Amino acid sequence: MVKEDLLLTIDSDAEVENDSDSSVEDVKEEPSDINPHFEFSIGDEVDEIKDWEAETEETNKDVNLDEIIEKKRGDLPEEDEEVVESSEMEEEVDQIAQEGAEDEEDDPDAEEFYESPQSNETTSTTTFQELQLSRPILKSLQSLSFASPTPIQSSTIPIALLGKDIVAGAQTGSGKTAAYLIPLIERLIFKNSTSTKAIILAPTRELAIQVYDVGRKLGQFVKNLSFGLAVGGLNLRQQEQQLKSRPDIVIATPGRLIDHIRNSPSFSVEDVQVLVIDEADRMLEEGFQEELTEILSLIPKQKRQTLLFSATMNTKVQDLVQLSLNKPVRVMIDPPKTVASKLEQQFVRIRKRENLKPALLFQLLRKLDGRIVVFVSRKEMAHKLRVILGLLGLRVAELHGALTQEQRLANMKSFMGDVNVLICTDLAARGLDIRIEYVVNFDMPKTYEIYLHRVGRTARAGRKGTSITFVGESNQDRAIVKAAINNGRSVARKVDWNDVEAINKRIDEKESAVEEVLQEEKEAKEILRAEMQLNKATNLIKYEKDIHSRPKRTWFKSDVMGQLTKQGKKVNSKKRKANEEKKENEKRSYKKTKADRSKKSGKRK
Ligand code: AMP
């Protein structure tokens, strides 16, 4: 893996992005900017992920789709790979864009509509020094080139350092990870015993690994500070070994944490003083309510400081706040209402050429240089595009809900390595935090908010970035484009449609090969599943004595899960959510008093 590939760098004259609007209850703060000299190597983290992945149990083998595609490509008759580009570019100017251009008085032919009327630049009044942080932390912030705190950091750090509970409304990209890690590490600098003193809960393994890596970077100059990881899908025994050393800070997904509390004799939460619940809304969306309740009951409330971060504040999150926090200070940072100032938004009007979109995408991807994320609305499309592009000779990675944890991690790893294109759905892209030069909206998002979220993957922390959006004819699509060009720099992207047509012809010729690859993949998966079952059965016979002599693991919610698995049913997150909702309706896991309820409704706005 090329380490330089993973360097996050920005121009020295970089501007500041987003988060211009913020408010804090109890504590007032001024927005501040993101460091313009930011350079963050995540090379080490990748090694870390690789190490963990190597520990993954053998049963997690998977079908190699790239190999199937490669083989199929070899079977196909040879073709001229390089399509000769038409010298005459057909000028395809988006009508909506034209409307925008006509508004430009000085230069009506200019492709650029107008600069965003609202500058995203913010001024910093707080520095990390003013936050009175210790030397080792200031040193690590310097080594990460975090020159000044982001709004969420300058709001939360002083409050957290006072030991108060916090409920913070903050999105991914706001700097929330360091906002809780900095005060946490600060608190542990003068620790005097070896035990787990802080737990950070994250909804997914990927996010937990990211937090683990940022934590180790921020704590690199603090003597004897240790981190542990307890996440699902990775080797349980290896994690048990790591937790045996009682790391100071453990980053965990809820289910796996409960498993360790129950089954790893040397791991204990009795000394835990700080609990962080990251992406609380997502955690609840994923159906972890009962696990959270159980964890909260296991870590004593009196001596616990709890910090809860959530992008949205719905009723479920409010309930969790009631349950877990003690007189919390609320910190709300508004999500960006406009795009980053260094983002160039390009639009391609598709008109009646919907069928040409895969060809258009291929044409684009061949031209773009850098890391590219392509958003599609359906996971089936993400998978099919991977096959089509693969057969045209372009390796891409995919990320969506239909993949297993192992596949998601493997795809992310290749995207951080030698594959520069990732095709994904909105849900899967949450929390994606690597340098990206281009965002392509293959399908239009449903709302302008989602559009902002997608294009916010690029042009971060003052770097340049480009978004390219394929625009359909619906009113919804047009409304989003209008909002986009009103709030940022926009251009109509010229497309050589003759070239696209030629590529589409090649794709049409490969239609049956695409079907064959998908069929072959399906069959290979079935064979693999059968092999794994056979292996499992053989091992059960071979190690029967060993297996029976092990103490029985107990599982959280073993009643519901156990019954379903006994019936041979796979418990997926949807079923788990349905079960939880059913149980919730029958009997609440915790009883609220009248006083609680009125207190809660009084707090809600
Ligand atoms: P997060 O919201 O925690 O996912 O952070 C978003 C991105 O901002 C990450 O790439 C961080 O490394 C980066 N970041 C966080 N805090 C700062 C800061 N104070 N200065 C510059 N970059 C930062």
XYZ file of C-alpha atoms and ligand atoms in Angstrom:
628
model
C 0.000 0.000 0.000
C 1.351 3.434 -0.897
C 1.497 5.551 2.200
C 1.486 8.846 0.296
C -1.862 7.872 -1.101
C -3.303 8.222 2.309
C -2.019 11.664 3.065
C -4.670 14.248 3.700
C -3.198 17.531 2.531
C -4.528 20.958 1.798
C -3.228 24.042 0.072
C -1.437 26.469 2.280
C -3.830 29.220 1.241
C -6.753 27.036 2.051
C -9.945 28.543 3.283
C -12.127 27.539 6.098
C -15.193 25.420 5.600
C -18.638 25.074 7.076
C -19.969 25.259 10.596
C -20.353 28.962 10.534
C -23.472 28.893 12.644
C -23.336 27.607 16.121
C -25.048 28.087 19.430
C -24.463 26.772 22.877
C -26.784 26.632 25.805
C -25.045 27.764 28.950
C -21.751 28.473 27.203
C -21.322 30.929 24.383
C -18.731 30.336 21.750
C -17.518 31.946 18.606
C -17.077 29.950 15.430
C -13.485 29.276 14.564
C -11.713 27.901 11.563
C -10.153 24.637 10.591
C -6.434 24.533 10.294
C -5.271 25.470 6.811
C -2.020 23.529 7.096
C -3.746 20.333 7.972
C -1.872 17.187 6.983
C -2.901 13.921 8.455
C -1.335 10.613 7.504
C -3.619 7.706 8.078
C -1.052 5.235 6.863
C -0.634 3.697 10.276
C -4.327 3.276 10.738
C -4.542 1.262 7.602
C -1.898 -1.108 8.862
C -3.941 -1.363 11.993
C -7.041 -2.304 10.049
C -4.997 -4.817 8.104
C -3.756 -6.383 11.339
C -7.224 -6.680 12.696
C -8.502 -8.059 9.490
C -5.847 -10.720 9.475
C -7.278 -11.893 12.730
C -10.737 -12.311 11.288
C -11.955 -15.856 11.637
C -11.462 -18.146 8.704
C -15.177 -18.573 8.208
C -15.291 -15.060 6.789
C -13.941 -16.104 3.395
C -15.606 -14.454 0.453
C -16.140 -14.805 -3.257
C -13.631 -12.761 -5.242
C -15.815 -10.783 -7.646
C -12.851 -8.947 -9.180
C -11.396 -12.295 -10.162
C -14.665 -13.391 -11.800
C -14.857 -10.095 -13.705
C -11.219 -10.383 -14.770
C -11.775 -13.927 -16.014
C -14.858 -12.900 -17.942
C -12.965 -9.981 -19.504
C -10.348 -12.439 -20.703
C -13.045 -14.596 -22.301
C -14.488 -11.675 -24.223
C -13.248 -10.873 -27.735
C -10.496 -8.277 -27.676
C -11.536 -4.724 -28.269
C -9.910 -1.414 -28.704
C -9.675 -0.173 -25.152
C -9.075 3.429 -26.027
C -12.088 5.026 -27.555
C -10.959 7.848 -29.777
C -12.360 10.956 -28.322
C -14.377 13.095 -30.615
C -12.509 16.281 -31.301
C -15.652 18.309 -31.511
C -17.178 18.615 -28.121
C -20.877 18.970 -28.275
C -21.763 21.877 -26.070
C -24.285 20.602 -23.591
C -25.223 23.511 -21.424
C -27.628 22.747 -18.682
C -30.763 24.841 -19.026
C -30.886 25.534 -15.351
C -27.283 26.518 -15.503
C -28.038 28.817 -18.415
C -30.653 30.541 -16.329
C -27.963 31.097 -13.777
C -25.499 32.295 -16.400
C -27.987 34.810 -17.738
C -27.989 36.394 -14.328
C -24.317 37.136 -14.782
C -24.276 40.667 -16.116
C -20.577 41.061 -16.812
C -19.909 37.927 -18.740
C -22.988 36.128 -20.005
C -20.881 33.383 -21.600
C -19.084 32.559 -18.407
C -19.487 28.984 -17.349
C -19.300 29.976 -13.752
C -22.618 31.270 -12.453
C -21.522 33.249 -9.459
C -19.557 32.925 -6.298
C -21.471 31.828 -3.301
C -23.030 34.958 -1.791
C -22.299 33.644 1.649
C -18.683 33.240 2.462
C -17.973 30.190 4.532
C -15.006 31.812 6.083
C -15.146 32.055 9.820
C -12.814 33.776 12.186
C -11.186 32.024 15.063
C -11.251 33.599 18.489
C -10.223 30.476 20.389
C -6.965 28.664 20.173
C -6.082 25.295 21.672
C -3.671 27.160 23.975
C -6.565 29.212 25.362
C -8.326 25.972 26.202
C -5.463 25.312 28.630
C -4.583 21.880 27.371
C -1.525 19.996 28.553
C 1.732 19.888 26.659
C 1.483 16.334 25.279
C -1.917 17.094 23.778
C -0.806 20.429 22.309
C 2.135 18.568 20.819
C -0.059 15.936 19.187
C -2.442 18.630 17.893
C 0.565 20.318 16.366
C 1.764 17.090 14.793
C -1.705 16.614 13.305
C -1.603 20.274 12.195
C -4.802 21.067 14.043
C -4.025 24.772 14.466
C -7.295 25.940 15.976
C -10.358 24.205 17.332
C -13.508 23.723 15.250
C -16.738 25.187 16.718
C -17.781 21.907 18.311
C -14.324 21.563 19.855
C -14.197 25.063 21.318
C -17.700 24.570 22.718
C -17.383 21.137 24.239
C -13.776 20.911 25.442
C -14.021 23.489 28.298
C -17.340 22.024 29.499
C -16.086 18.466 29.345
C -12.946 19.486 31.228
C -15.195 20.707 34.050
C -16.512 17.162 34.302
C -20.031 18.044 33.161
C -22.276 15.805 31.103
C -22.793 17.006 27.534
C -25.338 16.362 24.843
C -23.935 17.668 21.580
C -25.647 17.980 18.233
C -22.878 17.603 15.695
C -22.444 16.024 12.287
C -19.611 13.934 10.940
C -17.023 16.328 9.581
C -17.475 18.868 12.372
C -14.459 17.601 14.320
C -16.612 15.862 16.951
C -14.211 12.947 17.444
C -11.424 15.186 18.739
C -14.057 17.207 20.638
C -14.585 14.295 23.032
C -11.172 12.617 22.725
C -9.166 15.700 23.748
C -10.841 16.236 27.164
C -10.905 12.498 27.703
C -7.161 12.132 27.167
C -6.523 15.311 29.190
C -8.341 13.715 32.097
C -6.264 10.563 31.848
C -2.854 12.257 31.778
C -2.510 12.058 35.544
C -4.098 8.652 36.044
C -2.534 6.577 38.743
C -3.762 3.052 38.119
C -4.147 0.536 35.337
C -7.772 -0.003 34.568
C -10.294 0.889 31.913
C -11.437 4.411 32.736
C -13.270 5.436 29.614
C -15.524 3.746 27.111
C -16.462 5.154 23.731
C -19.451 3.548 22.061
C -19.823 3.735 18.282
C -22.594 2.258 16.091
C -20.343 0.529 13.564
C -17.055 -1.245 13.451
C -15.709 1.133 10.807
C -16.433 4.195 12.938
C -14.971 2.511 16.030
C -11.738 1.761 14.149
C -11.583 5.380 12.943
C -12.047 6.687 16.504
C -9.405 4.236 17.769
C -6.921 5.562 15.205
C -7.636 9.241 15.945
C -7.378 8.516 19.685
C -3.972 6.901 19.314
C -2.759 9.866 17.271
C -4.035 12.394 19.820
C -2.598 10.426 22.721
C 0.756 9.617 21.123
C 2.762 11.855 23.488
C 0.955 10.865 26.680
C 3.005 8.379 28.644
C 1.481 4.948 29.245
C -1.850 5.748 27.687
C -3.418 2.679 26.142
C -6.347 2.095 23.813
C -8.418 -1.029 23.222
C -10.895 -2.018 20.549
C -13.942 -4.210 21.138
C -15.963 -4.480 17.961
C -18.119 -7.110 16.309
C -16.962 -9.190 13.377
C -13.309 -9.434 14.429
C -11.593 -12.199 16.303
C -13.105 -12.403 19.748
C -10.204 -14.148 21.506
C -7.635 -11.655 20.174
C -9.736 -8.817 21.532
C -10.077 -10.607 24.856
C -6.274 -10.769 25.033
C -5.994 -7.030 24.352
C -8.654 -6.172 26.938
C -6.867 -8.301 29.517
C -4.255 -5.530 29.784
C -7.122 -3.203 30.859
C -6.551 -0.404 28.332
C -7.368 3.084 29.621
C -9.768 3.854 26.795
C -11.859 1.169 25.111
C -13.680 1.932 21.876
C -16.507 -0.498 21.315
C -19.673 -1.363 19.480
C -22.489 -2.032 21.996
C -23.084 -5.743 21.383
C -19.429 -6.701 21.554
C -18.863 -4.600 24.671
C -21.629 -6.465 26.520
C -20.167 -9.744 25.345
C -16.790 -8.819 26.835
C -18.271 -7.530 30.082
C -20.089 -10.835 30.492
C -17.554 -13.272 29.184
C -14.050 -11.843 29.536
C -13.212 -12.421 33.212
C -10.312 -9.946 33.327
C -12.232 -7.108 31.707
C -14.297 -4.879 33.925
C -16.100 -1.551 33.727
C -16.203 -0.841 37.427
C -13.543 1.911 37.174
C -15.105 3.629 34.174
C -15.421 7.359 34.754
C -16.253 8.615 31.285
C -18.719 7.175 28.811
C -18.987 8.611 25.303
C -21.947 7.698 23.120
C -21.007 8.668 19.564
C -23.630 8.936 16.800
C -26.391 8.146 19.298
C -29.140 8.574 16.685
C -27.550 6.040 14.401
C -26.990 3.654 17.272
C -30.716 3.762 18.024
C -31.587 3.490 14.310
C -29.529 0.308 14.200
C -31.630 -1.115 17.033
C -29.085 -0.982 19.859
C -31.520 0.466 22.392
C -31.529 -2.498 24.728
C -27.776 -2.925 24.611
C -27.358 0.742 25.507
C -29.762 0.413 28.419
C -27.836 -2.599 29.680
C -24.458 -0.842 29.337
C -25.797 2.225 31.146
C -26.985 0.064 34.001
C -23.556 -1.600 34.273
C -21.503 1.597 34.536
C -22.340 3.354 37.798
C -24.058 6.692 37.135
C -22.875 8.627 40.205
C -19.201 8.766 39.305
C -19.724 8.730 35.560
C -19.346 11.615 33.135
C -21.371 10.980 29.999
C -20.884 12.725 26.661
C -23.488 12.051 23.998
C -23.073 13.081 20.361
C -25.852 12.898 17.813
C -26.500 14.428 14.389
C -30.250 14.556 15.042
C -32.228 14.961 18.257
C -35.341 12.826 17.846
C -37.518 11.449 20.650
C -35.518 8.257 20.958
C -32.334 10.278 21.444
C -34.115 12.513 23.978
C -35.188 9.389 25.873
C -31.630 8.153 25.896
C -30.437 11.546 27.153
C -32.966 11.294 29.999
C -31.770 7.855 30.843
C -28.054 8.347 30.618
C -27.075 11.944 31.377
C -26.994 13.980 34.532
C -27.974 17.650 34.120
C -26.292 17.835 30.715
C -25.105 20.992 29.010
C -26.511 21.153 25.508
C -24.198 22.157 22.674
C -25.766 22.581 19.264
C -23.718 23.174 16.150
C -25.846 23.760 13.077
C -25.000 21.704 10.013
C -23.581 23.700 7.091
C -26.268 25.457 5.107
C -24.004 26.068 2.160
C -21.274 24.126 0.453
C -17.578 24.590 1.165
C -16.103 27.604 -0.593
C -13.518 25.558 -2.466
C -16.088 23.221 -3.962
C -16.895 23.470 -7.643
C -20.327 22.051 -8.412
C -20.685 20.699 -11.935
C -23.996 19.593 -13.427
C -24.746 17.385 -16.419
C -28.271 17.452 -17.736
C -29.265 13.939 -18.702
C -32.588 14.722 -20.479
C -33.880 11.519 -22.102
C -30.524 9.764 -21.936
C -31.082 7.872 -18.665
C -29.809 4.661 -20.305
C -26.482 6.349 -21.087
C -25.651 7.081 -17.450
C -23.313 4.066 -16.944
C -21.446 5.010 -20.129
C -21.264 8.637 -19.049
C -19.906 7.524 -15.697
C -17.204 5.411 -17.358
C -16.226 8.309 -19.596
C -15.959 10.581 -16.551
C -14.023 8.156 -14.379
C -11.444 7.660 -17.094
C -10.785 11.384 -17.175
C -10.774 12.219 -13.477
C -7.594 12.014 -11.503
C -7.939 11.486 -7.763
C -10.146 9.686 -5.286
C -13.771 9.571 -6.391
C -16.973 8.641 -4.566
C -20.000 7.872 -6.747
C -23.437 8.049 -5.108
C -26.268 5.870 -6.380
C -29.720 5.457 -4.913
C -29.910 1.637 -4.975
C -27.479 -0.987 -3.789
C -28.316 -3.234 -6.772
C -27.146 -0.452 -9.077
C -23.921 -0.051 -7.098
C -23.167 -3.745 -7.573
C -24.113 -3.825 -11.245
C -22.010 -0.748 -11.986
C -19.038 -2.445 -10.377
C -19.442 -5.352 -12.795
C -20.037 -3.162 -15.871
C -17.066 -0.913 -15.117
C -14.969 -3.947 -14.252
C -15.717 -5.534 -17.627
C -14.659 -2.270 -19.263
C -11.345 -2.592 -17.440
C -11.931 -0.228 -14.520
C -11.678 -1.675 -11.010
C -13.965 0.021 -8.513
C -15.001 -0.662 -4.930
C -18.574 -0.689 -3.618
C -20.080 0.161 -0.238
C -23.748 -0.455 0.632
C -26.094 -2.251 2.950
C -26.138 -5.536 1.027
C -22.506 -6.271 1.913
C -21.263 -8.141 4.959
C -19.019 -6.367 7.482
C -15.995 -8.178 6.025
C -16.860 -7.123 2.488
C -17.367 -3.524 3.589
C -14.028 -3.451 5.332
C -12.269 -5.124 2.402
C -13.825 -2.626 -0.023
C -12.849 0.320 2.161
C -9.334 -1.061 2.366
C -9.001 -1.322 -1.382
C -10.469 2.190 -1.780
C -7.821 3.477 0.585
C -5.251 1.537 -1.422
C -4.979 1.036 -5.161
C -8.628 1.490 -6.187
C -9.592 5.141 -6.572
C -13.335 4.818 -7.164
C -15.950 3.926 -4.563
C -19.587 3.434 -5.537
C -21.902 3.759 -2.584
C -25.345 4.510 -1.214
C -26.102 7.363 1.193
C -26.404 5.244 4.292
C -23.091 3.516 3.727
C -21.289 6.796 3.153
C -22.068 8.142 6.616
C -18.895 8.692 8.525
C -16.641 8.280 5.487
C -13.614 10.323 6.420
C -10.840 10.142 3.875
C -9.517 12.587 1.363
C -11.775 12.668 -1.674
C -11.282 14.863 -4.725
C -14.525 14.167 -6.580
C -18.087 13.334 -5.646
C -20.271 12.066 -8.495
C -24.037 12.025 -8.031
C -24.966 9.262 -10.477
C -28.519 9.469 -9.101
C -29.848 12.717 -7.708
C -30.356 12.736 -3.949
C -33.904 13.158 -2.650
C -33.321 16.428 -0.800
C -30.935 19.374 -0.815
C -29.817 18.365 2.700
C -28.686 14.972 1.388
C -27.017 16.752 -1.535
C -25.084 18.902 0.942
C -24.124 15.845 2.914
C -22.847 14.063 -0.191
C -20.863 16.941 -1.667
C -19.528 17.617 1.831
C -17.402 14.461 1.417
C -15.043 16.553 -0.722
C -13.493 20.038 -0.371
C -13.096 19.436 3.347
C -10.867 21.330 5.741
C -10.096 23.997 3.157
C -9.060 21.654 0.331
C -10.343 21.928 -3.248
C -12.979 19.531 -4.494
C -15.425 18.959 -7.312
C -18.891 17.493 -7.420
C -20.437 16.270 -10.659
C -24.187 15.709 -10.606
C -26.282 13.948 -13.246
C -29.527 15.919 -13.339
C -32.868 14.407 -14.372
C -35.968 16.253 -15.496
C -38.109 15.987 -12.355
C -39.141 19.083 -10.409
C -37.335 17.640 -7.412
C -34.051 17.414 -9.338
C -34.441 20.940 -10.642
C -35.215 22.329 -7.188
C -32.055 20.796 -5.768
C -29.921 22.166 -8.598
C -31.449 25.594 -8.084
C -30.670 25.523 -4.370
C -27.162 24.307 -5.164
C -26.357 27.048 -7.672
C -27.778 29.657 -5.327
C -25.423 28.585 -2.611
C -22.146 27.771 -4.310
C -19.908 28.018 -7.344
C -21.517 26.067 -10.208
C -20.743 25.202 -13.810
C -22.426 23.167 -16.513
C -20.106 20.330 -17.447
C -19.587 19.806 -21.157
C -20.066 16.257 -22.344
C -19.026 14.627 -25.583
C -22.196 12.616 -26.082
C -20.882 10.934 -29.251
C -18.139 9.416 -27.170
C -20.675 8.396 -24.518
C -22.826 6.727 -27.206
C -19.789 4.772 -28.406
C -19.030 3.602 -24.872
C -22.662 2.657 -24.426
C -22.423 0.434 -27.485
C -19.569 -1.406 -25.812
C -21.643 -1.780 -22.660
C -24.617 -3.125 -24.639
C -22.358 -5.739 -26.202
C -21.371 -6.863 -22.723
C -24.923 -7.238 -21.429
C -24.828 -11.026 -21.400
C -21.333 -11.025 -19.841
C -22.665 -8.865 -16.982
C -25.469 -11.368 -16.366
C -22.990 -14.248 -16.507
C -20.686 -12.610 -13.957
C -23.597 -12.002 -11.576
C -24.780 -15.593 -12.012
C -21.269 -16.964 -11.517
C -20.880 -14.869 -8.376
C -24.167 -16.236 -7.034
C -23.114 -19.823 -7.692
C -19.651 -19.291 -6.186
C -21.305 -17.919 -3.060
C -23.516 -20.983 -2.770
C -20.529 -23.303 -3.126
C -18.613 -21.320 -0.509
C -21.539 -21.466 1.894
C -21.782 -25.238 1.465
C -18.009 -25.608 1.973
C -18.154 -23.545 5.128
C -20.964 -25.621 6.538
C -19.048 -28.775 5.763
C -15.937 -27.352 7.452
C -17.932 -26.379 10.475
C -19.432 -29.828 10.764
C -15.990 -31.453 10.395
C -14.555 -29.175 13.093
C -17.450 -29.884 15.401
C -16.688 -33.580 15.181
C -12.919 -33.107 15.372
C -12.920 -30.753 18.354
C -16.041 -32.009 20.063
C -14.313 -32.556 23.415
C -12.656 -29.110 23.375
C -15.840 -27.316 22.520
C -17.824 -28.982 25.286
C -15.177 -28.253 27.892
C -15.307 -24.444 27.242
C -17.484 -22.345 29.569
C -20.710 -21.436 27.872
C -20.804 -17.891 26.504
C -23.850 -15.933 27.426
C -25.326 -13.586 24.929
C -27.231 -10.437 25.358
C -30.898 -10.863 24.461
C -30.312 -14.595 24.244
C -34.045 -15.104 24.653
C -35.037 -13.466 21.356
C -31.874 -14.239 19.402
C -31.684 -17.781 20.697
C -35.205 -18.627 19.674
C -34.716 -17.288 16.195
C -31.384 -18.942 15.610
C -32.742 -22.228 16.946
C -35.323 -22.062 14.223
C -32.473 -21.595 11.768
C -33.379 -17.982 11.079
C -30.763 -15.322 10.599
C -31.338 -12.353 12.865
C -30.678 -9.318 10.757
C -30.889 -5.743 11.961
C -34.414 -5.295 10.555
C -35.704 -8.311 12.462
C -33.856 -7.193 15.544
C -35.432 -3.745 15.294
C -38.908 -5.246 14.802
C -38.373 -7.508 17.807
C -37.224 -4.630 19.895
C -40.145 -2.486 18.891
C -42.520 -5.353 19.738
C -40.873 -5.849 23.108
C -40.859 -2.113 23.676
C -44.609 -1.942 23.108
C -45.306 -4.901 25.357
C -43.129 -3.774 28.190
C -40.734 -0.828 28.384
C -37.246 -1.781 29.415
C -37.227 1.016 31.933
C -40.166 2.612 33.579
C -40.628 6.352 33.447
C -42.270 8.232 36.256
C -44.750 10.998 35.643
C -42.111 13.460 36.803
C -39.690 12.116 34.223
C -42.179 12.540 31.442
C -43.122 16.087 32.339
C -39.473 16.992 32.763
C -38.804 15.618 29.306
C -41.651 17.397 27.557
C -40.630 20.614 29.250
C -37.156 20.295 27.776
C -38.259 19.581 24.262
C -38.837 22.517 22.031
P -14.839 14.318 12.542
O -16.073 15.181 12.530
O -14.393 14.020 13.902
O -15.059 13.090 11.700
O -13.630 15.148 11.854
C -13.647 15.587 10.511
C -12.265 15.885 9.946
O -11.725 17.096 10.458
C -11.231 14.816 10.251
O -10.493 14.585 9.084
C -10.376 15.427 11.326
O -9.080 14.891 11.320
C -10.400 16.896 10.941
N -10.255 17.797 12.094
C -10.817 17.655 13.312
N -10.486 18.682 14.118
C -9.680 19.504 13.395
C -9.020 20.747 13.667
N -9.128 21.347 14.847
N -8.271 21.290 12.689
C -8.177 20.686 11.485
N -8.782 19.536 11.155
C -9.534 18.940 12.086
